[in-house]
Amino acid sequence: EPEVTQTPSHQVTQMGQEVILRCVPISNHLYFYWYRQILGQKVEFLVSFYNNEISEKSEIFDDQFSVERPDGSNFTLKIRSTKLEDSAMYFCASTLQGNYGYTFGSGTRLTVV
Amino acid sequence: SQQGEEDPQALSIQEGENATMNCSYKTSINNLQWYRQNSGRGLVHLILIRSNEREKHSGRLRVTLDTSKKSSSLLITASRAADTASYFCATDEAGSARQLTFGSGTQLTVLP
């Protein structure tokens, strides 16, 4: 069964450093997402991406965040200057179209120290 | 309550029993989805029910949707120890760019 692949599985970074989280969505999917889950809290929407542009973003997704789909297969989330409160599990997801379930990756656990 | 709130927060049952989890939401939706998450792992899509559907089955899973009450239920029949996980409902809100709003989840423990 097709999978969404995320790398790395765990990243530790110093506060203020830039991080790039990588995702390879399912190849024929059209909609791509990033979500995050702070430990013990709800899964929160960050950003959706369709047709090579951001279609919607949440309040969390401020100027420190950016997304790219540089080569038609990878989908990246960049955090420019990490803060302690960015520590969370970050999930990438993709879906073919509306009214289809999403396929989530296994997540990247980001720890900012 | 917030969009996509599940109850109970925690449920503990014996293997072989049925488990029922409920979800309430506030806005109009395109569909409602249920996901499962094992501790510290990714989210696994279980089932999607569209706003014009009332009931859906998939294996041992049965989902109902009542749009007039803005509520859904997930029934897992003949539970197994391997069903132990957190279960989340997520709503695909009408008018959104297909983003999902997740609830807080129900932690299901199935005792062998």
Coordinates of C-alpha atoms in Angstrom, one line a residue:
Chain A
E1 CA 0.0 0.0 0.0
P2 CA 1.4 3.5 -0.9
E3 CA 2.8 5.4 2.0
V4 CA 3.7 8.9 2.9
T5 CA 7.4 9.0 4.0
Q6 CA 8.8 11.5 6.4
T7 CA 12.4 12.1 7.3
P8 CA 14.0 12.4 9.8
S9 CA 12.0 10.5 12.3
H10 CA 13.5 12.5 15.1
Q11 CA 15.4 15.8 15.1
V12 CA 17.0 17.7 17.9
T13 CA 18.0 21.3 17.3
Q14 CA 19.2 24.3 19.2
M15 CA 16.8 27.2 19.7
G16 CA 17.2 29.7 16.9
Q17 CA 18.4 27.2 14.3
E18 CA 16.7 26.4 11.1
V19 CA 15.2 23.0 10.5
I20 CA 13.8 21.4 7.4
L21 CA 11.4 18.5 7.7
R22 CA 11.0 16.4 4.6
C23 CA 8.1 14.4 3.2
V24 CA 7.4 12.4 0.2
P25 CA 3.6 12.3 -0.4
I26 CA 1.9 9.6 -2.4
S27 CA 2.7 10.2 -6.0
N28 CA -0.8 10.7 -7.5
H29 CA -2.1 12.7 -4.6
L30 CA -3.0 16.4 -5.3
Y31 CA -3.4 17.9 -1.8
F32 CA -0.6 18.1 0.7
Y33 CA -0.6 19.1 4.3
W34 CA 1.4 19.7 7.4
Y35 CA 0.0 19.1 10.9
R36 CA 1.6 19.1 14.3
Q37 CA 0.9 17.6 17.6
I38 CA 2.4 19.0 20.8
L39 CA 2.8 16.2 23.4
G40 CA -0.5 15.4 25.0
Q41 CA -2.4 17.9 22.8
K42 CA -4.6 17.8 19.8
V43 CA -3.4 17.4 16.2
E44 CA -3.4 20.9 14.8
F45 CA -3.5 22.0 11.1
L46 CA -0.6 24.1 9.9
V47 CA -0.9 24.5 6.2
S48 CA -2.4 23.0 3.0
F49 CA -0.8 23.0 -0.4
Y50 CA -2.4 22.5 -3.8
N51 CA -1.4 23.2 -7.3
N52 CA 2.0 24.4 -6.2
E53 CA 0.8 27.0 -3.8
I54 CA -0.5 27.4 -0.3
S55 CA -4.2 27.1 -0.2
E56 CA -4.8 27.7 3.5
K57 CA -2.7 28.2 6.6
S58 CA -3.5 28.5 10.3
E59 CA -2.5 31.1 12.8
I60 CA 0.3 28.9 13.9
F61 CA 1.9 29.1 10.4
D62 CA 3.5 32.5 10.8
D63 CA 6.5 34.0 8.9
Q64 CA 8.9 31.6 10.6
F65 CA 7.3 28.7 8.6
S66 CA 7.5 28.0 4.9
V67 CA 6.7 25.1 2.6
E68 CA 8.1 24.0 -0.7
R69 CA 7.5 21.3 -3.3
P70 CA 10.8 21.7 -5.0
D71 CA 10.9 18.8 -7.4
G72 CA 7.4 17.3 -7.8
S73 CA 8.0 14.6 -5.3
N74 CA 9.3 16.1 -2.0
F75 CA 7.3 18.4 0.2
T76 CA 9.2 20.3 2.8
L77 CA 8.4 22.3 5.9
K78 CA 11.0 24.8 7.0
I79 CA 11.1 26.5 10.4
R80 CA 13.6 29.4 10.1
S81 CA 14.4 30.2 13.7
T82 CA 13.1 27.5 16.0
K83 CA 11.6 28.2 19.4
L84 CA 11.2 25.9 22.4
E85 CA 7.5 25.8 21.8
D86 CA 8.0 24.4 18.3
S87 CA 8.8 21.1 19.9
A88 CA 6.2 18.7 18.6
M89 CA 5.5 15.8 16.3
Y90 CA 5.1 17.1 12.8
F91 CA 2.9 15.1 10.4
C92 CA 2.8 15.3 6.7
A93 CA -0.3 14.1 4.9
S94 CA -1.7 13.9 1.4
T95 CA -5.0 13.1 -0.2
L96 CA -6.1 12.6 -3.8
Q97 CA -9.1 14.9 -3.7
G98 CA -12.0 15.9 -1.5
N99 CA -14.0 13.3 0.3
Y100 CA -11.1 10.9 0.3
G101 CA -9.3 10.0 3.5
Y102 CA -5.9 11.4 4.2
T103 CA -2.7 9.3 4.3
F104 CA -0.4 10.5 7.1
G105 CA 3.3 9.9 7.5
S106 CA 4.7 8.5 10.6
G107 CA 5.8 11.9 11.7
T108 CA 9.0 13.8 12.7
R109 CA 9.5 14.4 16.4
L110 CA 11.2 17.8 16.6
T111 CA 12.8 18.7 19.9
V112 CA 14.1 22.2 20.4
V113 CA 16.6 22.6 23.2
Chain B
S1 CA -17.3 22.0 23.4
Q2 CA -14.8 22.5 20.6
Q3 CA -15.0 21.2 17.0
G4 CA -14.5 17.5 16.9
E5 CA -14.7 16.6 20.6
E6 CA -14.7 12.9 21.5
D7 CA -16.2 11.2 24.5
P8 CA -15.3 9.4 26.6
Q9 CA -11.7 10.6 26.9
A10 CA -10.7 7.1 28.0
L11 CA -12.4 3.7 27.7
S12 CA -11.2 0.4 29.1
I13 CA -12.9 -2.9 28.0
Q14 CA -12.3 -6.6 27.9
E15 CA -11.3 -8.3 24.7
G16 CA -14.4 -9.4 22.8
E17 CA -16.5 -6.6 24.0
N18 CA -17.7 -3.7 21.8
A19 CA -16.3 -0.2 22.1
T20 CA -18.3 2.9 21.3
M21 CA -16.8 6.3 20.9
N22 CA -18.7 9.5 20.2
C23 CA -17.7 12.8 18.5
S24 CA -19.5 16.1 18.5
Y25 CA -18.7 19.0 16.2
K26 CA -20.0 22.5 15.6
T27 CA -19.8 23.6 12.0
S28 CA -21.1 22.3 8.6
I29 CA -18.9 19.6 7.2
N30 CA -18.1 17.9 4.0
N31 CA -17.2 14.7 5.7
L32 CA -16.1 13.3 9.0
Q33 CA -13.1 10.9 9.4
W34 CA -11.9 8.6 12.1
Y35 CA -8.2 8.0 12.7
R36 CA -6.3 5.8 15.0
Q37 CA -2.9 6.6 16.6
N38 CA -0.8 4.1 18.5
S39 CA 1.4 5.8 21.2
G40 CA 3.9 8.1 19.6
R41 CA 3.2 6.9 16.1
G42 CA 1.5 8.3 13.0
L43 CA -2.2 8.6 12.3
V44 CA -3.9 5.8 10.4
H45 CA -7.1 6.6 8.5
L46 CA -9.9 4.2 9.5
I47 CA -13.1 5.4 7.8
L48 CA -14.6 8.4 6.2
I49 CA -18.3 9.2 6.2
R50 CA -19.7 11.9 3.9
S51 CA -22.2 14.5 5.1
N52 CA -25.0 12.9 3.1
E53 CA -24.4 9.5 4.6
R54 CA -25.8 8.2 7.8
E55 CA -24.0 4.9 8.4
K56 CA -20.9 3.2 7.1
H57 CA -19.2 -0.1 7.8
S58 CA -15.7 -1.3 7.3
G59 CA -14.8 -4.7 8.7
R60 CA -15.4 -4.5 12.5
L61 CA -15.9 -0.8 12.3
R62 CA -19.3 0.9 12.1
V63 CA -19.6 4.7 11.9
T64 CA -22.8 6.7 12.2
L65 CA -23.3 10.4 11.4
D66 CA -26.2 12.6 12.5
T67 CA -25.8 16.0 10.9
S68 CA -28.8 17.4 12.7
K69 CA -27.2 16.7 16.0
K70 CA -23.7 17.3 14.7
S71 CA -22.5 14.1 16.1
S72 CA -20.9 10.8 15.0
S73 CA -20.1 7.5 16.7
L74 CA -17.5 4.9 16.0
L75 CA -18.3 1.3 17.1
I76 CA -15.6 -1.3 17.2
T77 CA -17.1 -4.8 17.5
A78 CA -15.4 -7.8 19.0
S79 CA -12.5 -5.8 20.2
R80 CA -8.9 -7.2 20.4
A81 CA -5.9 -6.2 22.5
A82 CA -4.4 -4.9 19.3
D83 CA -7.2 -2.3 19.0
T84 CA -5.6 -0.5 22.0
A85 CA -4.8 3.0 20.7
S86 CA -6.1 6.6 20.6
Y87 CA -9.0 7.2 18.3
F88 CA -9.7 10.7 16.8
C89 CA -12.5 12.1 14.8
A90 CA -11.6 14.8 12.3
T91 CA -14.0 17.0 10.5
D92 CA -13.5 18.4 7.0
E93 CA -15.3 21.6 7.3
A94 CA -17.5 23.0 4.5
G95 CA -15.7 25.9 2.8
S96 CA -12.3 25.0 4.0
A97 CA -9.4 24.0 1.8
R98 CA -9.8 20.4 2.8
Q99 CA -8.1 21.0 6.2
L100 CA -9.1 18.7 9.0
T101 CA -10.0 19.7 12.5
F102 CA -9.2 17.0 15.1
G103 CA -10.7 16.3 18.4
S104 CA -8.9 15.4 21.6
G105 CA -9.3 11.7 21.1
T106 CA -10.5 8.7 23.0
Q107 CA -7.8 6.5 24.6
L108 CA -9.1 2.9 24.2
T109 CA -7.6 0.1 26.2
V110 CA -8.6 -3.4 25.4
L111 CA -7.6 -5.8 28.2
P112 CA -6.7 -9.4 27.2

